[in-house]
Every structure is written in structure tokens, then in C-alpha cells.
Amino acid sequence: MAASPQPARYRPETTILDLGDAFYDSVEPARFPETRLRFRNQRAAASVGLDHLTDAEWLAHFGRFEPLSGTLQTPLALRYHGHQFRQYNPEIGDGRGFLYAQLRDDRDRLMDLGTKGSGQTPYSRFGDGRLTLKGGVREVLATEMLEALGVETSRSFSLIETGEALDRGDEPSPTRSSVLVRLSHGHVRIGTFQRLAYERDAENMARLVDYVLRHFYNEPGGGDAAARLLEHVVRGTARLAASYMAAGFVHGVLNSDNINVTAESFDYGPWRFAPTWDPAFTAAYFDHAGLYAFGRQPEAIHWDAAQLAISLRLLAEAEPLIAALDGFGDHYQRAVSDAILWRLGVRPRDPATDRALVQTIEKALRSGKTPIDRFFFDAFGGAVPDTPAYQAFAEAREALADYTPRATRDHSYWHGAEPCSMLIDEVEAIWARIADADDWTAFEAKVAAIREMGAALI
């Protein structure tokens, strides 16, 4: 019999300090009127050896930001620039969050605990540094759903209501406030490199390249380090774009400061899940040109990777960087096939056959207007129902017959009548119960349902 998994040990780190204070500013967390625990991700806490904390200790560390032992003793607001809707902005940085702690997880990865809504920093500009409770609830729901659907994402670690009334111009105000803590595989953004390129700081650029390769990719620096880093980021971000498509997810704000060089998805604002395979579907009401529409996300992420390549010209010749960047399309085609076949619960065959099948499925989803979640629910295991609702899928049904299932439909999730979805109407309904009656039952039930789906997809 296989040994039972052992709880992760708490292993604190302070590796960010190796970079030096040119990369961050020490800041003080906000002092909140109250701290009410609303979400505690015990599963994530177990992965980093913090599941033993009492609720009182949890509130002390993640609501009042008393330092964890052995890691950062002062929060750090990280410095970066970035393109925001293709306009370069050198005035940004961690404006309502900071790096609170670093530690190792049960996969021996270097992880960050970062915040959102923890108060003002030198980069807040005219913002209050706070997060609405609705924004925190939405991020928990997004990250739980994406994790279940196989997307490499930051994890919502903690959500604490903070007792302040916030004014927001784009939603009913005053509204309730919160502070969120994320568990992420690093917080180094493409925009972190862009800032150094903007300042022509080759010395710190080289230091950052070596830091990322050593701590996130287990490779030495030096030599062709810049090109090797870009290859990792191109491969990873292609996989990220593919996973968004298979999940039917629209991030909404794929600015270069929102792309992590570990290619882990994070920073959720106006996200949505697309009801149907509509390439023009957008998440942000202010994305008037559809720059970050569902079908344009691979293009947008590729463009962001190109900004990293441009920044790395401070250290490397153009030819190896161009070669690395040109690999994005091939990496994406393989990754999107793998992601869609994984969600269908079948094993890949060969790249050409898999790609042909995926193109057939995408065409059928577009033409038939079949809900994305409904299709993947009904066809899991590789058998598309032979019903009038799936008339557009005749070619896909025939092609899938040659694929081997990687999982059965024995899990109780597959015996239900409806797939687990996360469309905007349900998100709003969950929030309305919290806002109107402080009723968290629908939120808690949804998190449980998402995790049940995730277990069925494994």
C-alpha cells in the first residue's frame, strides 16, 4: 500500500532580499477596524505547512500582517512598469498590495504570499489601497474554478473582511472592504523587466534574469541566460493561453504587468467565463475594442511575451530572442490540444490528429452555440451524445471514437444533471446574498461544488 501523503513542513525563505532594494520598497500594512475571517484555504495552507494555525493566529498573520517566523519581517511593495492596453505606463507598481512572505511548498517550489487590499504604498497614486469585499469574493471564485479546470493559477489563500466602507465609482457605494492573500509561484512580472529596460539598468537586469532562472526554473545564470529565460516564458505563457481557452475563461486585463514570468495566472479583476465559444466575448466593460476578448487572448499573451523579448535586448542579441519568441505558435497549438483533450477526459494521440480534432470541436462549438461547460460535461470520456442538441458535432463524435479515455465517469459529479459553471449571473447572485443578508451559504456551497468537479476531472 502506498504511503499516505505527509503534511508539508513550514520552510520559510527570504530569497527576494538577494535582489537588493532596487526592486522593492518597505511598506507598512494598513490598520483595519476589524478582521473577520471569510475564507481560509486549508488545502493551500497544508501545501506550505501553515494548516496548523489557529483562526486567531491566521487573523494575526493575514489580517494584521504580524510577520511569520523566518521569512520577511517587513512587507515589500514590488517595483515594476508595464503596458496597460498597449500604452506604456512607468507610474505603476504594487499600489494596493505587497509581498508578505516567501516559503517552500510541498513540490519544493519557491512560493510567495502576496496581498491585495492591504493599504497604500508609494505606487498607489491616488488610490486608497483597499479591496472591496465583492472583489475578494470574485477572486476566490475565479481561482477555485481555474484550479479545478487545470489552469496554473495563484490560489486565494485567505479572505478577511476589514470593516471599512469603500466608495467606488463603478459599483454601488459605500461597499464592504476586505484584504486578500494569494499564494503564488513568484510575483516577478514581465513589467518587472520592462522597468529595468526603461531605466537602462543592465546590471540589475542580469541579476533578475539569474534570480528567476535559479529560483523558478532550477537553472544556472550566465552565458545565454536571457534567451533561456525567454524560452521558458514563451513556452509557459503559450500553455497559459491554451488553458484559458480550454476553460472558457476570459481574464479581462492581460497587460504586461499582469503576466508572471513563471506563467502562472494571477490578478483577477473583471474576469468572466464565456457562456459559449464566442471569440468576441469580453470581460471588461472598458475593453471597447475587444483587445482582450476570449478569442484574442493567445495574441495578447504573445504580445506581452514580445515585450519581455524587447526588454531582454539590454542583455542579449536579437537573433536568439526572436527564435525563442517565434516558438510561441507551435507551443500554443500543442498546449491547446492537450488542454482540450484533458478536459474531455481522453488521451492525446499524435499532434496532427489531435489538432484536427480540436479544430473540429472549436468549429462545432462556434456554429452550434452549445454552452462550453455543457459540452465538456456531456462529452467527458470521449463520447459526444447522439442527440439533436449535438447535431453540429457529428464529425467530432466520429473522430473521438478513436481516442482512449483517460478517466471514467464513475465519480458522482458525472451523475448530476448540470455541469458546474461560473457564469456572471451566478457570481452576482452569490454576492447579492452576502451583500443583502450576510449569507455565505451559497458561496461556501459553490466552493465545495467546484472542488468536487476538480476531483472528478483528475
Short mmCIF file of C-alpha atoms in Angstrom, two decimals:
data_model
loop_
_atom_site.label_atom_id
_atom_site.label_comp_id
_atom_site.label_asym_id
_atom_site.label_seq_id
_atom_site.Cartn_x
_atom_site.Cartn_y
_atom_site.Cartn_z
CA MET A 1 0.00 0.00 0.00
CA ALA A 2 1.28 3.47 -0.91
CA ALA A 3 2.26 5.69 1.99
CA SER A 4 -0.19 8.41 2.89
CA PRO A 5 0.85 11.93 1.85
CA GLN A 6 2.70 13.68 4.62
CA PRO A 7 1.82 17.25 5.62
CA ALA A 8 4.22 19.81 4.20
CA ARG A 9 6.78 21.29 6.56
CA TYR A 10 6.87 25.03 7.03
CA ARG A 11 10.03 26.17 5.24
CA PRO A 12 10.40 29.96 5.21
CA GLU A 13 12.56 31.82 2.69
CA THR A 14 13.83 35.36 2.11
CA THR A 15 15.30 34.97 -1.37
CA ILE A 16 13.78 38.22 -2.68
CA LEU A 17 16.26 40.09 -0.46
CA ASP A 18 19.09 38.72 -2.62
CA LEU A 19 17.99 41.08 -5.38
CA GLY A 20 18.57 44.18 -3.28
CA ASP A 21 16.44 47.19 -2.52
CA ALA A 22 16.39 48.44 -6.12
CA PHE A 23 13.50 46.03 -6.65
CA TYR A 24 11.15 46.94 -3.81
CA ASP A 25 10.18 49.37 -1.09
CA SER A 26 9.50 48.51 2.53
CA VAL A 27 5.94 49.44 3.47
CA GLU A 28 3.56 49.33 6.42
CA PRO A 29 0.28 47.42 6.21
CA ALA A 30 -2.99 49.22 6.76
CA ARG A 31 -4.60 49.03 10.19
CA PHE A 32 -8.15 47.80 9.79
CA PRO A 33 -11.10 48.46 12.13
CA GLU A 34 -11.86 44.74 12.28
CA THR A 35 -10.73 41.40 10.91
CA ARG A 36 -13.45 38.83 10.17
CA LEU A 37 -12.31 35.59 8.54
CA ARG A 38 -14.42 34.85 5.47
CA PHE A 39 -12.34 32.28 3.58
CA ARG A 40 -9.47 30.13 4.75
CA ASN A 41 -7.89 27.86 2.13
CA GLN A 42 -6.88 24.98 4.32
CA ARG A 43 -5.87 22.90 1.31
CA ALA A 44 -3.42 25.57 0.17
CA ALA A 45 -2.21 26.12 3.72
CA ALA A 46 -1.39 22.42 4.03
CA SER A 47 0.82 22.66 0.93
CA VAL A 48 3.11 25.16 2.69
CA GLY A 49 2.94 23.87 6.25
CA LEU A 50 0.60 26.54 7.66
CA ASP A 51 -2.53 24.45 8.14
CA HIS A 52 -1.83 24.16 11.88
CA LEU A 53 -2.54 27.85 12.55
CA THR A 54 -5.49 28.62 14.79
CA ASP A 55 -8.04 31.10 13.46
CA ALA A 56 -6.68 33.69 15.88
CA GLU A 57 -3.16 33.17 14.54
CA TRP A 58 -4.49 33.26 10.99
CA LEU A 59 -6.11 36.65 11.60
CA ALA A 60 -2.94 37.96 13.20
CA HIS A 61 -0.80 36.98 10.20
CA PHE A 62 -3.17 37.58 7.30
CA GLY A 63 -5.36 40.38 8.67
CA ARG A 64 -2.91 42.37 10.80
CA PHE A 65 0.22 41.09 9.00
CA GLU A 66 2.27 40.18 12.00
CA PRO A 67 5.37 38.56 10.44
CA LEU A 68 5.62 34.81 10.02
CA SER A 69 8.76 33.36 11.59
CA GLY A 70 11.88 33.06 9.46
CA THR A 71 10.66 34.99 6.45
CA LEU A 72 10.22 38.69 5.61
CA GLN A 73 9.92 40.86 8.67
CA THR A 74 8.76 43.90 6.69
CA PRO A 75 6.30 43.80 3.76
CA LEU A 76 7.75 44.76 0.38
CA ALA A 77 5.94 46.67 -2.39
CA LEU A 78 7.49 45.47 -5.63
CA ARG A 79 8.55 47.86 -8.38
CA TYR A 80 7.51 47.36 -12.00
CA HIS A 81 6.23 49.12 -15.10
CA GLY A 82 4.02 47.74 -17.86
CA HIS A 83 1.88 48.19 -20.91
CA GLN A 84 -1.76 48.75 -19.99
CA PHE A 85 -4.00 48.20 -23.01
CA ARG A 86 -0.84 48.66 -25.14
CA GLN A 87 0.05 52.02 -23.54
CA TYR A 88 3.31 52.05 -21.60
CA ASN A 89 2.98 53.22 -18.01
CA PRO A 90 6.08 53.88 -15.87
CA GLU A 91 4.00 55.08 -12.93
CA ILE A 92 2.76 51.73 -11.63
CA GLY A 93 3.97 49.13 -9.13
CA ASP A 94 2.38 47.38 -6.16
CA GLY A 95 -0.28 50.00 -5.41
CA ARG A 96 -2.57 48.09 -3.05
CA GLY A 97 -0.57 45.00 -2.24
CA PHE A 98 2.82 43.78 -1.11
CA LEU A 99 4.97 40.70 -0.82
CA TYR A 100 4.34 39.48 2.71
CA ALA A 101 6.28 36.21 2.95
CA GLN A 102 8.19 33.58 0.98
CA LEU A 103 8.25 29.85 1.66
CA ARG A 104 8.61 26.44 0.02
CA ASP A 105 5.65 24.28 -0.93
CA ASP A 106 5.23 20.51 -0.96
CA ARG A 107 6.68 20.42 -4.50
CA ASP A 108 9.78 22.31 -3.30
CA ARG A 109 8.79 25.39 -5.28
CA LEU A 110 9.56 28.90 -4.06
CA MET A 111 6.21 30.49 -3.24
CA ASP A 112 5.10 34.00 -2.35
CA LEU A 113 2.31 35.13 -0.09
CA GLY A 114 1.20 38.42 -1.60
CA THR A 115 -1.67 40.70 -0.73
CA LYS A 116 -4.42 42.68 -2.38
CA GLY A 117 -6.15 45.47 -0.47
CA SER A 118 -3.52 45.79 2.26
CA GLY A 119 -3.13 49.56 2.12
CA GLN A 120 -1.35 52.35 0.32
CA THR A 121 2.21 52.14 -0.99
CA PRO A 122 4.47 54.56 -2.90
CA TYR A 123 2.72 53.30 -6.07
CA SER A 124 -0.89 53.84 -5.01
CA ARG A 125 -1.08 57.12 -6.94
CA PHE A 126 -4.48 58.43 -5.85
CA GLY A 127 -5.98 55.07 -4.84
CA ASP A 128 -6.92 54.09 -1.31
CA GLY A 129 -5.03 50.79 -1.43
CA ARG A 130 -8.13 48.84 -0.44
CA LEU A 131 -10.10 45.93 -1.93
CA THR A 132 -13.87 45.60 -1.92
CA LEU A 133 -15.29 42.50 -0.32
CA LYS A 134 -17.05 41.77 -3.61
CA GLY A 135 -13.69 41.91 -5.40
CA GLY A 136 -12.26 39.46 -2.87
CA VAL A 137 -15.20 37.06 -3.22
CA ARG A 138 -14.87 37.20 -7.01
CA GLU A 139 -11.17 36.36 -6.86
CA VAL A 140 -11.75 33.37 -4.61
CA LEU A 141 -14.37 32.04 -7.03
CA ALA A 142 -12.14 32.64 -10.06
CA THR A 143 -9.09 30.93 -8.62
CA GLU A 144 -11.02 27.95 -7.27
CA MET A 145 -12.70 27.42 -10.66
CA LEU A 146 -9.49 27.79 -12.64
CA GLU A 147 -7.57 25.43 -10.37
CA ALA A 148 -10.30 22.81 -10.82
CA LEU A 149 -10.16 23.27 -14.61
CA GLY A 150 -6.43 22.63 -14.76
CA VAL A 151 -5.18 26.21 -15.13
CA GLU A 152 -1.91 27.05 -13.38
CA THR A 153 -3.15 29.85 -11.17
CA SER A 154 -2.41 31.73 -8.00
CA ARG A 155 -4.52 30.40 -5.14
CA SER A 156 -6.71 32.54 -2.94
CA PHE A 157 -5.19 31.76 0.43
CA SER A 158 -7.19 34.00 2.75
CA LEU A 159 -10.04 36.50 2.58
CA ILE A 160 -10.71 38.70 5.60
CA GLU A 161 -13.39 41.36 5.87
CA THR A 162 -11.91 44.55 7.27
CA GLY A 163 -14.81 46.74 8.40
CA GLU A 164 -14.30 49.80 6.23
CA ALA A 165 -16.87 51.39 3.92
CA LEU A 166 -15.38 52.00 0.47
CA ASP A 167 -16.55 54.33 -2.27
CA ARG A 168 -16.25 53.03 -5.82
CA GLY A 169 -17.48 54.82 -8.89
CA ASP A 170 -18.29 51.67 -10.85
CA GLU A 171 -20.44 49.85 -8.27
CA PRO A 172 -22.96 50.68 -5.54
CA SER A 173 -21.24 52.54 -2.71
CA PRO A 174 -20.39 52.57 0.07
CA THR A 175 -19.46 48.92 -0.09
CA ARG A 176 -17.74 46.47 2.23
CA SER A 177 -13.96 46.03 2.33
CA SER A 178 -11.56 43.10 2.53
CA VAL A 179 -7.95 42.06 2.31
CA LEU A 180 -6.94 39.07 0.21
CA VAL A 181 -3.79 36.97 0.47
CA ARG A 182 -2.65 34.98 -2.57
CA LEU A 183 -0.29 32.02 -2.70
CA SER A 184 1.71 32.36 -5.92
CA HIS A 185 4.72 30.83 -7.62
CA GLY A 186 6.54 34.14 -7.55
CA HIS A 187 5.46 37.70 -8.28
CA VAL A 188 8.04 38.65 -10.93
CA ARG A 189 6.18 40.16 -13.86
CA ILE A 190 7.14 40.96 -17.43
CA GLY A 191 6.70 44.54 -16.25
CA THR A 192 9.49 44.00 -13.70
CA PHE A 193 11.89 43.54 -16.61
CA GLN A 194 10.34 46.42 -18.53
CA ARG A 195 11.16 48.82 -15.69
CA LEU A 196 14.84 47.85 -15.80
CA ALA A 197 14.93 48.19 -19.59
CA TYR A 198 13.28 51.60 -19.31
CA GLU A 199 15.97 52.66 -16.84
CA ARG A 200 18.75 51.02 -18.90
CA ASP A 201 19.82 49.14 -15.79
CA ALA A 202 21.74 46.21 -17.30
CA GLU A 203 23.35 45.21 -14.01
CA ASN A 204 20.07 44.66 -12.19
CA MET A 205 18.50 43.13 -15.31
CA ALA A 206 21.22 40.46 -15.30
CA ARG A 207 20.70 39.94 -11.58
CA LEU A 208 16.94 39.47 -12.10
CA VAL A 209 17.43 37.02 -15.00
CA ASP A 210 19.74 34.91 -12.87
CA TYR A 211 17.33 35.09 -9.90
CA VAL A 212 14.37 33.86 -11.96
CA LEU A 213 16.33 31.06 -13.63
CA ARG A 214 17.81 29.87 -10.35
CA HIS A 215 14.76 30.07 -8.12
CA PHE A 216 11.90 29.31 -10.53
CA TYR A 217 13.49 27.17 -13.25
CA ASN A 218 16.34 25.46 -11.34
CA GLU A 219 18.94 26.57 -13.89
CA PRO A 220 22.20 28.47 -13.53
CA GLY A 221 22.54 32.00 -14.81
CA GLY A 222 25.29 33.36 -17.01
CA GLY A 223 26.01 32.64 -20.65
CA ASP A 224 22.83 32.61 -22.72
CA ALA A 225 20.66 33.16 -19.64
CA ALA A 226 18.41 35.82 -21.21
CA ALA A 227 17.47 33.65 -24.19
CA ARG A 228 16.91 30.62 -21.96
CA LEU A 229 14.64 32.62 -19.70
CA LEU A 230 12.62 33.86 -22.67
CA GLU A 231 12.24 30.29 -23.94
CA HIS A 232 10.78 29.26 -20.57
CA VAL A 233 8.40 32.21 -20.51
CA VAL A 234 7.27 31.72 -24.11
CA ARG A 235 6.57 28.03 -23.52
CA GLY A 236 4.79 28.71 -20.25
CA THR A 237 2.69 31.62 -21.44
CA ALA A 238 1.62 29.65 -24.52
CA ARG A 239 0.43 26.95 -22.15
CA LEU A 240 -1.35 29.59 -20.06
CA ALA A 241 -3.19 30.97 -23.10
CA ALA A 242 -4.21 27.46 -24.11
CA SER A 243 -5.53 26.67 -20.65
CA TYR A 244 -7.67 29.83 -20.70
CA MET A 245 -9.26 28.72 -23.96
CA ALA A 246 -9.99 25.19 -22.75
CA ALA A 247 -11.51 26.60 -19.56
CA GLY A 248 -13.64 29.11 -21.49
CA PHE A 249 -12.06 31.82 -19.36
CA VAL A 250 -11.56 35.50 -20.14
CA HIS A 251 -9.03 37.19 -17.86
CA GLY A 252 -10.07 40.67 -18.93
CA VAL A 253 -6.84 42.61 -18.35
CA LEU A 254 -3.85 40.87 -19.94
CA ASN A 255 -1.49 43.79 -19.50
CA SER A 256 2.23 43.06 -19.35
CA ASP A 257 2.29 43.87 -15.64
CA ASN A 258 -0.27 41.09 -15.12
CA ILE A 259 1.86 38.34 -16.70
CA ASN A 260 4.03 36.40 -14.26
CA VAL A 261 7.32 35.06 -15.67
CA THR A 262 6.52 31.69 -14.11
CA ALA A 263 3.46 31.74 -16.44
CA GLU A 264 1.11 31.33 -13.52
CA SER A 265 -2.20 33.14 -13.96
CA PHE A 266 -2.96 35.81 -11.37
CA ASP A 267 -4.53 39.20 -10.60
CA TYR A 268 -8.24 38.81 -11.30
CA GLY A 269 -10.33 41.92 -11.85
CA PRO A 270 -13.11 41.94 -14.47
CA TRP A 271 -12.84 38.23 -15.33
CA ARG A 272 -15.65 36.14 -16.80
CA PHE A 273 -16.28 32.67 -18.12
CA ALA A 274 -17.71 32.68 -21.64
CA PRO A 275 -21.15 31.02 -21.92
CA THR A 276 -20.45 29.86 -25.50
CA TRP A 277 -17.41 29.70 -27.78
CA ASP A 278 -17.68 33.31 -28.87
CA PRO A 279 -14.25 34.72 -29.85
CA ALA A 280 -15.54 38.29 -29.42
CA PHE A 281 -16.75 37.80 -25.84
CA THR A 282 -15.13 40.31 -23.45
CA ALA A 283 -14.90 40.50 -19.68
CA ALA A 284 -14.11 44.17 -19.04
CA TYR A 285 -16.79 46.77 -19.74
CA PHE A 286 -13.99 49.23 -20.61
CA ASP A 287 -12.41 46.95 -23.24
CA HIS A 288 -14.28 48.72 -26.03
CA ALA A 289 -12.00 47.46 -28.82
CA GLY A 290 -12.09 43.85 -27.62
CA LEU A 291 -8.30 43.79 -27.20
CA TYR A 292 -8.55 41.06 -24.56
CA ALA A 293 -11.61 39.25 -25.93
CA PHE A 294 -11.86 35.48 -25.46
CA GLY A 295 -10.52 34.60 -28.90
CA ARG A 296 -7.72 37.20 -28.80
CA GLN A 297 -6.11 36.04 -25.57
CA PRO A 298 -3.34 33.97 -27.25
CA GLU A 299 -2.46 37.00 -29.38
CA ALA A 300 -2.47 39.28 -26.33
CA ILE A 301 -0.24 36.99 -24.27
CA HIS A 302 2.15 36.54 -27.21
CA TRP A 303 2.36 40.35 -27.47
CA ASP A 304 3.24 40.55 -23.78
CA ALA A 305 5.97 37.92 -24.24
CA ALA A 306 7.34 40.08 -27.06
CA GLN A 307 7.68 42.95 -24.57
CA LEU A 308 9.89 40.71 -22.45
CA ALA A 309 11.99 39.92 -25.51
CA ILE A 310 12.36 43.63 -26.22
CA SER A 311 13.41 44.26 -22.62
CA LEU A 312 15.98 41.47 -22.72
CA ARG A 313 17.74 43.14 -25.66
CA LEU A 314 19.52 45.06 -22.91
CA LEU A 315 21.47 41.82 -22.32
CA ALA A 316 21.24 39.68 -25.45
CA GLU A 317 21.42 39.85 -29.23
CA ALA A 318 18.17 39.86 -31.16
CA GLU A 319 18.56 36.57 -33.04
CA PRO A 320 18.21 34.08 -30.13
CA LEU A 321 15.39 36.16 -28.62
CA ILE A 322 13.49 36.22 -31.91
CA ALA A 323 13.97 32.46 -32.28
CA ALA A 324 12.54 31.89 -28.79
CA LEU A 325 9.61 34.21 -29.41
CA ASP A 326 8.81 32.57 -32.74
CA GLY A 327 8.21 29.28 -30.92
CA PHE A 328 5.04 30.60 -29.26
CA GLY A 329 2.67 29.43 -32.01
CA ASP A 330 3.88 25.83 -32.03
CA HIS A 331 3.88 25.66 -28.23
CA TYR A 332 0.34 27.05 -28.16
CA GLN A 333 -1.03 24.61 -30.75
CA ARG A 334 0.30 21.62 -28.80
CA ALA A 335 -0.82 23.04 -25.47
CA VAL A 336 -4.37 23.88 -26.55
CA SER A 337 -4.81 20.36 -27.96
CA ASP A 338 -3.55 18.85 -24.71
CA ALA A 339 -5.75 21.14 -22.59
CA ILE A 340 -8.95 20.43 -24.52
CA LEU A 341 -8.30 16.69 -24.64
CA TRP A 342 -7.60 16.72 -20.88
CA ARG A 343 -10.91 18.45 -20.22
CA LEU A 344 -12.61 15.89 -22.47
CA GLY A 345 -11.05 13.10 -20.42
CA VAL A 346 -9.21 11.40 -23.31
CA ARG A 347 -5.56 10.67 -24.01
CA PRO A 348 -3.68 12.51 -26.77
CA ARG A 349 -2.68 10.58 -29.89
CA ASP A 350 -0.35 12.48 -32.22
CA PRO A 351 -0.06 16.25 -32.75
CA ALA A 352 -1.59 16.39 -36.23
CA THR A 353 -4.56 14.19 -35.35
CA ASP A 354 -5.14 15.99 -32.07
CA ARG A 355 -5.03 19.39 -33.71
CA ALA A 356 -7.50 18.33 -36.39
CA LEU A 357 -9.90 17.10 -33.72
CA VAL A 358 -9.60 20.31 -31.70
CA GLN A 359 -10.27 22.43 -34.79
CA THR A 360 -13.37 20.36 -35.46
CA ILE A 361 -14.59 20.81 -31.89
CA GLU A 362 -13.95 24.57 -31.93
CA LYS A 363 -15.86 24.91 -35.22
CA ALA A 364 -18.80 22.94 -33.83
CA LEU A 365 -18.86 24.96 -30.62
CA ARG A 366 -18.93 28.21 -32.59
CA SER A 367 -21.60 27.14 -35.03
CA GLY A 368 -23.87 25.24 -32.66
CA LYS A 369 -23.81 27.77 -29.79
CA THR A 370 -23.64 24.84 -27.39
CA PRO A 371 -22.67 26.03 -23.89
CA ILE A 372 -18.99 25.32 -23.29
CA ASP A 373 -19.44 23.72 -19.87
CA ARG A 374 -22.38 21.63 -21.09
CA PHE A 375 -20.34 20.18 -23.96
CA PHE A 376 -17.37 19.19 -21.81
CA PHE A 377 -19.70 17.73 -19.18
CA ASP A 378 -21.71 15.64 -21.65
CA ALA A 379 -18.71 14.50 -23.71
CA PHE A 380 -16.32 13.67 -20.87
CA GLY A 381 -14.72 10.33 -21.59
CA GLY A 382 -14.83 10.91 -25.33
CA ALA A 383 -18.46 10.10 -26.23
CA VAL A 384 -20.42 13.03 -27.67
CA PRO A 385 -24.16 12.37 -27.20
CA ASP A 386 -26.02 11.48 -30.39
CA THR A 387 -28.90 13.87 -29.80
CA PRO A 388 -30.41 16.79 -31.73
CA ALA A 389 -28.59 19.23 -29.43
CA TYR A 390 -25.30 17.90 -30.79
CA GLN A 391 -26.07 17.79 -34.50
CA ALA A 392 -23.12 20.09 -35.22
CA PHE A 393 -20.75 17.61 -33.57
CA ALA A 394 -21.15 14.63 -35.93
CA GLU A 395 -17.58 14.93 -37.25
CA ALA A 396 -16.16 15.41 -33.74
CA ARG A 397 -18.15 12.41 -32.47
CA GLU A 398 -16.68 10.20 -35.18
CA ALA A 399 -13.13 11.41 -34.57
CA LEU A 400 -13.37 11.00 -30.79
CA ALA A 401 -14.35 7.35 -31.22
CA ASP A 402 -10.68 6.60 -31.93
CA TYR A 403 -9.48 8.16 -28.65
CA THR A 404 -8.82 6.27 -25.42
CA PRO A 405 -10.49 7.59 -22.26
CA ARG A 406 -8.05 8.60 -19.51
CA ALA A 407 -10.78 8.59 -16.87
CA THR A 408 -14.20 7.10 -16.27
CA ARG A 409 -17.49 8.77 -15.46
CA ASP A 410 -17.78 6.88 -12.16
CA HIS A 411 -17.35 9.96 -9.96
CA SER A 412 -20.63 11.21 -8.52
CA TYR A 413 -20.11 14.57 -10.26
CA TRP A 414 -20.85 12.98 -13.63
CA HIS A 415 -24.17 11.61 -12.35
CA GLY A 416 -25.58 15.09 -11.76
CA ALA A 417 -27.92 16.83 -14.16
CA GLU A 418 -25.89 20.01 -14.66
CA PRO A 419 -22.22 20.90 -15.08
CA CYS A 420 -20.51 23.15 -12.58
CA SER A 421 -20.28 26.56 -14.22
CA MET A 422 -19.28 30.04 -13.11
CA LEU A 423 -21.22 32.46 -15.29
CA ILE A 424 -21.73 36.07 -14.32
CA ASP A 425 -25.37 35.72 -13.22
CA GLU A 426 -24.42 33.14 -10.60
CA VAL A 427 -21.48 35.23 -9.39
CA GLU A 428 -23.80 38.19 -8.92
CA ALA A 429 -26.40 36.03 -7.16
CA ILE A 430 -23.79 34.71 -4.72
CA TRP A 431 -22.66 38.25 -3.97
CA ALA A 432 -26.23 39.53 -3.58
CA ARG A 433 -26.89 37.06 -0.76
CA ILE A 434 -23.74 38.24 1.01
CA ALA A 435 -24.49 41.92 0.44
CA ASP A 436 -28.18 41.74 1.38
CA ALA A 437 -28.20 39.27 4.26
CA ASP A 438 -24.56 38.39 5.06
CA ASP A 439 -25.48 34.92 3.84
CA TRP A 440 -22.34 32.99 2.88
CA THR A 441 -24.02 29.62 2.31
CA ALA A 442 -24.20 29.94 -1.49
CA PHE A 443 -20.53 30.99 -1.62
CA GLU A 444 -19.45 28.07 0.55
CA ALA A 445 -21.61 25.62 -1.41
CA LYS A 446 -20.11 26.85 -4.68
CA VAL A 447 -16.54 26.37 -3.49
CA ALA A 448 -17.46 22.81 -2.44
CA ALA A 449 -19.12 22.12 -5.81
CA ILE A 450 -16.08 23.44 -7.70
CA ARG A 451 -13.77 21.20 -5.71
CA GLU A 452 -16.00 18.21 -6.42
CA MET A 453 -15.71 18.95 -10.13
CA GLY A 454 -11.94 19.28 -9.81
CA ALA A 455 -11.75 15.85 -8.16
CA ALA A 456 -13.82 14.35 -10.99
CA LEU A 457 -11.54 15.80 -13.66
CA ILE A 458 -8.31 14.40 -12.28
#
